[in-house]
PDB file of C-alpha atoms in Angstrom:
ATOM      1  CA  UNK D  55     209.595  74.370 223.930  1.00 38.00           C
ATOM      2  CA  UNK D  56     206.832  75.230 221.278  1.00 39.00           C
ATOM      3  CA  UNK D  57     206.262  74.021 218.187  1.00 42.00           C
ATOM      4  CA  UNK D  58     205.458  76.142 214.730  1.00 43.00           C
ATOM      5  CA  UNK D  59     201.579  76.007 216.053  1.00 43.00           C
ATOM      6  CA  UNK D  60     202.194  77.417 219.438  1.00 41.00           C
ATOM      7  CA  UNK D  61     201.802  73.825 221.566  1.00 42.00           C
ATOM      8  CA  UNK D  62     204.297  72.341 223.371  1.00 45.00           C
ATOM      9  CA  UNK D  63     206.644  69.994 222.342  1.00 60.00           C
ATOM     10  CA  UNK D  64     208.557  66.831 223.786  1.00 75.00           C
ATOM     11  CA  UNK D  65     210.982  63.977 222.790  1.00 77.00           C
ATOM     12  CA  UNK D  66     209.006  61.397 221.563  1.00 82.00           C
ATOM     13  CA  UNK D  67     209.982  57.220 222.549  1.00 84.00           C
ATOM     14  CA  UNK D  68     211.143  56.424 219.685  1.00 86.00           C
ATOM     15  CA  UNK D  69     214.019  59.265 219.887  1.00 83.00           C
ATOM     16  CA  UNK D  70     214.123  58.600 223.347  1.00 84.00           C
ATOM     17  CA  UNK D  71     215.005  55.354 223.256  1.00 85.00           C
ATOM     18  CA  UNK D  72     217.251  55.846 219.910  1.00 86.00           C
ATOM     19  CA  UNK D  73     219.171  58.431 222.019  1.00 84.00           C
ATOM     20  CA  UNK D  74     219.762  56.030 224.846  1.00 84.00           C
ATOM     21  CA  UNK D  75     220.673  53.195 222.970  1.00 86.00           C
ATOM     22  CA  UNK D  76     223.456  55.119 220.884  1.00 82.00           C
ATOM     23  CA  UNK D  77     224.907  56.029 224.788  1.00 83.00           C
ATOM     24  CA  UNK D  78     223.988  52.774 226.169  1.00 86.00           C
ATOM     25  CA  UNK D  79     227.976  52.195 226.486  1.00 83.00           C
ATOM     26  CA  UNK D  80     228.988  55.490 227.638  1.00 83.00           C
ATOM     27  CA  UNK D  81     225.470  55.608 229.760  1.00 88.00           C
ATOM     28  CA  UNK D  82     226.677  52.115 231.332  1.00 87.00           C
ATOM     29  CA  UNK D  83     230.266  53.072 231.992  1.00 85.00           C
ATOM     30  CA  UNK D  84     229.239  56.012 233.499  1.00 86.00           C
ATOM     31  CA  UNK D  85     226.759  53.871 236.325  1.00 89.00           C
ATOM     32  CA  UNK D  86     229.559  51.282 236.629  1.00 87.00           C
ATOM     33  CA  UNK D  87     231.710  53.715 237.456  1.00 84.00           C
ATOM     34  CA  UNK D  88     229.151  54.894 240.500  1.00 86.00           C
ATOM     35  CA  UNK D  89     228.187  51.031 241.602  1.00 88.00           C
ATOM     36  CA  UNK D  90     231.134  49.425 240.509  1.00 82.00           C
ATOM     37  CA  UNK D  91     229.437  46.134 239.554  1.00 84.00           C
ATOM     38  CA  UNK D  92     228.694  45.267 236.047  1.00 83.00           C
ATOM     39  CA  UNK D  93     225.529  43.581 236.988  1.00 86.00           C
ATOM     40  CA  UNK D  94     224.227  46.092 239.027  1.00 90.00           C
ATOM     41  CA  UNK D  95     224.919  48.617 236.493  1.00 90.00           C
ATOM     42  CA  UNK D  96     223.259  46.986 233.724  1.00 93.00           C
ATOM     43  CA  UNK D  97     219.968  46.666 236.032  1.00 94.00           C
ATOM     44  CA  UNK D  98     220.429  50.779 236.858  1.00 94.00           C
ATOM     45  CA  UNK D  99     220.502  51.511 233.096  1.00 94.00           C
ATOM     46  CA  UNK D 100     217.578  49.420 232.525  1.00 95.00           C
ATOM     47  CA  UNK D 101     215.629  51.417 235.695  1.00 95.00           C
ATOM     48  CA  UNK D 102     217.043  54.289 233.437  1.00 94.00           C
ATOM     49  CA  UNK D 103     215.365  53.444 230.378  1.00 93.00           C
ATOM     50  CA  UNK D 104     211.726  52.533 232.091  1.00 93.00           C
ATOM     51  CA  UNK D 105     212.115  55.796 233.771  1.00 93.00           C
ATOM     52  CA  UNK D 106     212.640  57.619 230.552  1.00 91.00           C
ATOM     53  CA  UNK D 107     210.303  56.280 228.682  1.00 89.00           C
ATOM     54  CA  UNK D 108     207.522  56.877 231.301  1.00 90.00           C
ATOM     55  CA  UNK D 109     208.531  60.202 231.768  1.00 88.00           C
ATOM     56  CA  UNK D 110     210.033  60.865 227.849  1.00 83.00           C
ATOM     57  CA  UNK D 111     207.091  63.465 227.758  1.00 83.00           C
ATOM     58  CA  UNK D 112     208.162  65.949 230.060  1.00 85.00           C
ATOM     59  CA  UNK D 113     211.340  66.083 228.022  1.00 83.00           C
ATOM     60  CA  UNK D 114     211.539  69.008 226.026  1.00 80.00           C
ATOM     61  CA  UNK D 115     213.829  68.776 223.532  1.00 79.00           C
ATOM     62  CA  UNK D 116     216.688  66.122 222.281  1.00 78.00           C
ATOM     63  CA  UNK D 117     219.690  68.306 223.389  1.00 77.00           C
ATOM     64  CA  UNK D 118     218.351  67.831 227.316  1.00 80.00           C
ATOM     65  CA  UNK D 119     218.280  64.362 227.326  1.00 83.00           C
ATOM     66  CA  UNK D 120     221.393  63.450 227.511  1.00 82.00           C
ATOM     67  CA  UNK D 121     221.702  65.782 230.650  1.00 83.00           C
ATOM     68  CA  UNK D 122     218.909  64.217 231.679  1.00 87.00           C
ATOM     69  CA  UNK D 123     219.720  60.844 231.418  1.00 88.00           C
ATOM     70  CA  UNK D 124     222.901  61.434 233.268  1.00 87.00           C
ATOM     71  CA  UNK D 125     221.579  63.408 236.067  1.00 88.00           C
ATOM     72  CA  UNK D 126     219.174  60.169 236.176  1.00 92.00           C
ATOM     73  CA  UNK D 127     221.668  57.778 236.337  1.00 92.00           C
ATOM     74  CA  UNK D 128     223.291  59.184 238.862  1.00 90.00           C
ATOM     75  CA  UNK D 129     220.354  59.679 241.644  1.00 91.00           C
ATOM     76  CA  UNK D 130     219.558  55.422 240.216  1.00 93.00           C
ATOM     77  CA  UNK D 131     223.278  54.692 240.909  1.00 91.00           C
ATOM     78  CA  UNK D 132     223.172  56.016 244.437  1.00 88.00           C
ATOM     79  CA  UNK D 133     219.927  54.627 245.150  1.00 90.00           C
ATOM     80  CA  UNK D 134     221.233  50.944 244.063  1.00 90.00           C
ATOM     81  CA  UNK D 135     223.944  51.557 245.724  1.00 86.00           C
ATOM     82  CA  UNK D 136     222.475  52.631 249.155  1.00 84.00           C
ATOM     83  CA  UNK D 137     219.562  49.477 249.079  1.00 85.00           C
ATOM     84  CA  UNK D 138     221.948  46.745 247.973  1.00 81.00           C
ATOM     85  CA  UNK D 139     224.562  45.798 250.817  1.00 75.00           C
ATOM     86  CA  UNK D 140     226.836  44.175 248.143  1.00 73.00           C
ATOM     87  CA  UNK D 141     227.400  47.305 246.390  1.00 70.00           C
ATOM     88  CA  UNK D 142     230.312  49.579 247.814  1.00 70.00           C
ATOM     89  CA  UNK D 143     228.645  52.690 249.297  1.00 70.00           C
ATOM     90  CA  UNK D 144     228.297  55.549 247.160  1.00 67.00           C
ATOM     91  CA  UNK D 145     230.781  57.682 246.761  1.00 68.00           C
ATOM     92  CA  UNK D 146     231.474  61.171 248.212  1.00 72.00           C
ATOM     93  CA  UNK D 147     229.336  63.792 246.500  1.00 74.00           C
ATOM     94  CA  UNK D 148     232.263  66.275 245.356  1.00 77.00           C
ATOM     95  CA  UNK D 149     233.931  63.039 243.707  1.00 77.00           C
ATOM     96  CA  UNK D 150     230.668  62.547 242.220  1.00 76.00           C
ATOM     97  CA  UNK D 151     230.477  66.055 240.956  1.00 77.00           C
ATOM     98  CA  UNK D 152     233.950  66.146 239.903  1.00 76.00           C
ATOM     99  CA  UNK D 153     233.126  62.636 238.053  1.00 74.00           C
ATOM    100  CA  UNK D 154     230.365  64.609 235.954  1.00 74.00           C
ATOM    101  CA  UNK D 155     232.430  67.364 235.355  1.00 74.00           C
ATOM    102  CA  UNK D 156     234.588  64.868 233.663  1.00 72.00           C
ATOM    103  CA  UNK D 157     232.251  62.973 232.019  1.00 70.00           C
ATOM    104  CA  UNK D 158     230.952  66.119 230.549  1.00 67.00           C
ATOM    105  CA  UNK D 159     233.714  67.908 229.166  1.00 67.00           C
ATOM    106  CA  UNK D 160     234.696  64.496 227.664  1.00 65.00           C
ATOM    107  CA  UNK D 161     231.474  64.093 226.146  1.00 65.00           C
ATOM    108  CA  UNK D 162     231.483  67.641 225.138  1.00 61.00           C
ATOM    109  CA  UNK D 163     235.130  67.024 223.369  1.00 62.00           C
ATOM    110  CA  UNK D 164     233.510  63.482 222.044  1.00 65.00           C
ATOM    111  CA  UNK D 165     236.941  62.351 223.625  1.00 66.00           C
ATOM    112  CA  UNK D 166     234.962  58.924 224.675  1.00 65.00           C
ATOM    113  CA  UNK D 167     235.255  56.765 221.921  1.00 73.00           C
ATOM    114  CA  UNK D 168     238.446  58.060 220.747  1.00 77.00           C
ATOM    115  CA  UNK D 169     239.740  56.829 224.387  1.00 78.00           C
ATOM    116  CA  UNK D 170     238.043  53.520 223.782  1.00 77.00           C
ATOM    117  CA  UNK D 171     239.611  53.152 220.444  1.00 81.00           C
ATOM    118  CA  UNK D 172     243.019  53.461 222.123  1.00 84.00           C
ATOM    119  CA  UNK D 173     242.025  50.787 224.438  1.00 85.00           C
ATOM    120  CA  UNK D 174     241.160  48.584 222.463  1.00 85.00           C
ATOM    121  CA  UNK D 175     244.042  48.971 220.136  1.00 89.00           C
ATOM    122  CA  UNK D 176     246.397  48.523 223.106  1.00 90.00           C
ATOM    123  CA  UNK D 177     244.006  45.390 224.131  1.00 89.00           C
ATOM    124  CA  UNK D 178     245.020  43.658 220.838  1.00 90.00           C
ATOM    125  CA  UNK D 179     249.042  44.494 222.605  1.00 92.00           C
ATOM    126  CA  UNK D 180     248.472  42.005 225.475  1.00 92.00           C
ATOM    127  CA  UNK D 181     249.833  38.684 225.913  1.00 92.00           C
ATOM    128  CA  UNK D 182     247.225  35.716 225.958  1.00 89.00           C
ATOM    129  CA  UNK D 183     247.465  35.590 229.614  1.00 91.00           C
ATOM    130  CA  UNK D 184     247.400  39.060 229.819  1.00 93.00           C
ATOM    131  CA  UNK D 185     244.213  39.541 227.990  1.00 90.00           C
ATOM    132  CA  UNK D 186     242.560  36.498 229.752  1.00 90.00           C
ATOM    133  CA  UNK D 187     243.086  38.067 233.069  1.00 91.00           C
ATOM    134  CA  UNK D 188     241.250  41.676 232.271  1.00 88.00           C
ATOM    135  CA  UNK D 189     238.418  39.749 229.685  1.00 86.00           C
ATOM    136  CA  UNK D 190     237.699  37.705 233.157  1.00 86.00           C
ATOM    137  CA  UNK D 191     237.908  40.700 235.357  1.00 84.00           C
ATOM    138  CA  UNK D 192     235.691  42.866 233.605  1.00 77.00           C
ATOM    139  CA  UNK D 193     234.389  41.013 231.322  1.00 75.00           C
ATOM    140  CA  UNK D 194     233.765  38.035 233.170  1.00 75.00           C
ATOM    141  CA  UNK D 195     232.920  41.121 236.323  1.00 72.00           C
ATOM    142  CA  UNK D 196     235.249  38.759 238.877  1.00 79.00           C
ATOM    143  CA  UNK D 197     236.912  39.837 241.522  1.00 83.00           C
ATOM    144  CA  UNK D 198     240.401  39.299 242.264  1.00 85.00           C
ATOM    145  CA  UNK D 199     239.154  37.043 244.903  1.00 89.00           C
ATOM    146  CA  UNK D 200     237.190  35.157 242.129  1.00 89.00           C
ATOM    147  CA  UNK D 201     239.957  35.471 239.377  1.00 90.00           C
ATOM    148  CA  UNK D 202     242.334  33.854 241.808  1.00 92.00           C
ATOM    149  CA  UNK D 203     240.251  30.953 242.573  1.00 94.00           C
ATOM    150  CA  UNK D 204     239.297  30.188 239.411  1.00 92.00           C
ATOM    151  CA  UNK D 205     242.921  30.440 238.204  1.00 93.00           C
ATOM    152  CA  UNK D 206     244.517  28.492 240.896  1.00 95.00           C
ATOM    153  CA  UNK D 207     246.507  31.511 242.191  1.00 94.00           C
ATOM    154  CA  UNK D 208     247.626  33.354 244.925  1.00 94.00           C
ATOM    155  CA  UNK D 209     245.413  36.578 244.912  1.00 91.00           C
ATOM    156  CA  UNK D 210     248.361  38.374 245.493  1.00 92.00           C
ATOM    157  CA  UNK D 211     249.721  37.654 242.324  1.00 93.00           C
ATOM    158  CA  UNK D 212     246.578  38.356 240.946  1.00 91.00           C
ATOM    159  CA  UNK D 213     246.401  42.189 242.501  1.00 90.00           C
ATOM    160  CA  UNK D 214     250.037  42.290 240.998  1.00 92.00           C
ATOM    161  CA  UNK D 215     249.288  41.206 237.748  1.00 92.00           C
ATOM    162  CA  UNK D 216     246.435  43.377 237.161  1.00 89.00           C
ATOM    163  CA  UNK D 217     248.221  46.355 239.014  1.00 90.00           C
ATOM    164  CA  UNK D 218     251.088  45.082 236.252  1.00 92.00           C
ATOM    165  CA  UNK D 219     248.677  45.696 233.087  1.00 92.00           C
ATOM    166  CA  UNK D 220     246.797  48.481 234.529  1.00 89.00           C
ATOM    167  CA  UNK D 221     249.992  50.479 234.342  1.00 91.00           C
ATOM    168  CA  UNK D 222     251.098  48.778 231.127  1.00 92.00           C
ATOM    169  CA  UNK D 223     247.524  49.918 229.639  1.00 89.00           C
ATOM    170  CA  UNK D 224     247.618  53.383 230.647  1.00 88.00           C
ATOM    171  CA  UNK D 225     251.018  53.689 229.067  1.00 91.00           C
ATOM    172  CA  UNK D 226     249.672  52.497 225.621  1.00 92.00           C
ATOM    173  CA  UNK D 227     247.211  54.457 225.346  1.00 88.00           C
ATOM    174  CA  UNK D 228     248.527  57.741 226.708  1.00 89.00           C
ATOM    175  CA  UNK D 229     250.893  57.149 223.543  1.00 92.00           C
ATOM    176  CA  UNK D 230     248.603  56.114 221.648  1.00 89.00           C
ATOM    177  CA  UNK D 231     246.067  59.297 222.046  1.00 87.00           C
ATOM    178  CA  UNK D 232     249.650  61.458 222.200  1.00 88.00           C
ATOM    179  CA  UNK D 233     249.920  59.855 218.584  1.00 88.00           C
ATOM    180  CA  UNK D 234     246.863  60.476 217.019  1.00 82.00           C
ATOM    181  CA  UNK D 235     246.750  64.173 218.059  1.00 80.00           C
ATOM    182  CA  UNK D 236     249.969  64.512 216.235  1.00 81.00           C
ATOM    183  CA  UNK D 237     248.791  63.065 213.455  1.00 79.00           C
ATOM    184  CA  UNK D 238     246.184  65.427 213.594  1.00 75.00           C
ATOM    185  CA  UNK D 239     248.583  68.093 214.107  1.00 77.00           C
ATOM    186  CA  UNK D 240     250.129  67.118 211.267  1.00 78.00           C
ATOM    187  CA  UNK D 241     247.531  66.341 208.929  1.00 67.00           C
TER     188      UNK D 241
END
């Protein structure tokens, strides 16, 4: 890309690291859904953000960083996830690709925070219990094995419960988003 005097032109830091930090929660659901460790997925965004700033230069313009930063998190996920034995191995590559297909077309459709607004709308649904149990899971990032300790349980009832308000979530906000667009239909 050139500018109006004929040099070339990049994304400077400071957009850079604007455009990152208005993604940083789609960026870091995106790597958590890779590594599948909160932790580890908040240390892959940070390799992320050293990398882009370091290499922010070569970027040409501020519609191919997002792309960019994706494709990035991606190759940082599966390197994390190949060097650290207490990460799950990575994941098939056509899941992977079928993952950024997704992730794509719902960013492309800004469908993202609409879906999180549903979620947390049916969050505010839950029992005190309820709640407790998913703030701790993936909040807290404890496993069942974890939750079940801590909670003085049988982990079985723990996988049940969670399995219970997994399903119980999804319903919500499937009706939720089914609402809204008929709102919008209506509108």
């Amino acid at each position: 890309m050139f500018g109006a005097d004929g040099e070339s032109m990049s994304v400077d830091k400071e957009t850079a690291v604007r455009m990152v930090m208005g993604s940083r929660a789609k960026l870091l659901g995106y790597i958590s859904t890779i590594v599948r460790d909160h932790a580890a997925a908040e240390d892959v965004l940070q390799e992320v953000v050293v990398i882009l700033l370091r290499k922010c230069d070569q970027i040409e313009s501020c519609d191919t960083i997002m792309p960019w930063l994706y494709t990035t998190a991606r190759l940082e996920s599966l390197s994390a996830c190949r060097k650290t034995k207490r990460l799950p191995q990575p994941m098939d590559e056509s899941i992977l690709d079928l993952l950024d297909e997704n992730w794509i077309a719902a960013e492309a459709t800004d469908e993202i925070p609409v879906r999180i607004d549903a979620l947390r709308v049916c969050m505010d649904t839950l029992n005190g219990h309820n709640r407790q149990l998913i703030e701790l899971r993936y909040g807290g990032n404890l496993s069942g094995k974890d939750l079940a300790k801590r909670l003085n349980k049988p982990l079985n009832t723990i996988y049940v419960a969670l399995a219970r308000i997994h399903k119980a979530l999804g319903v919500c906000v499937r009706s939720t988003l089914e609402r809204q667009m008929e709102n919008s239909a209506n509108a």
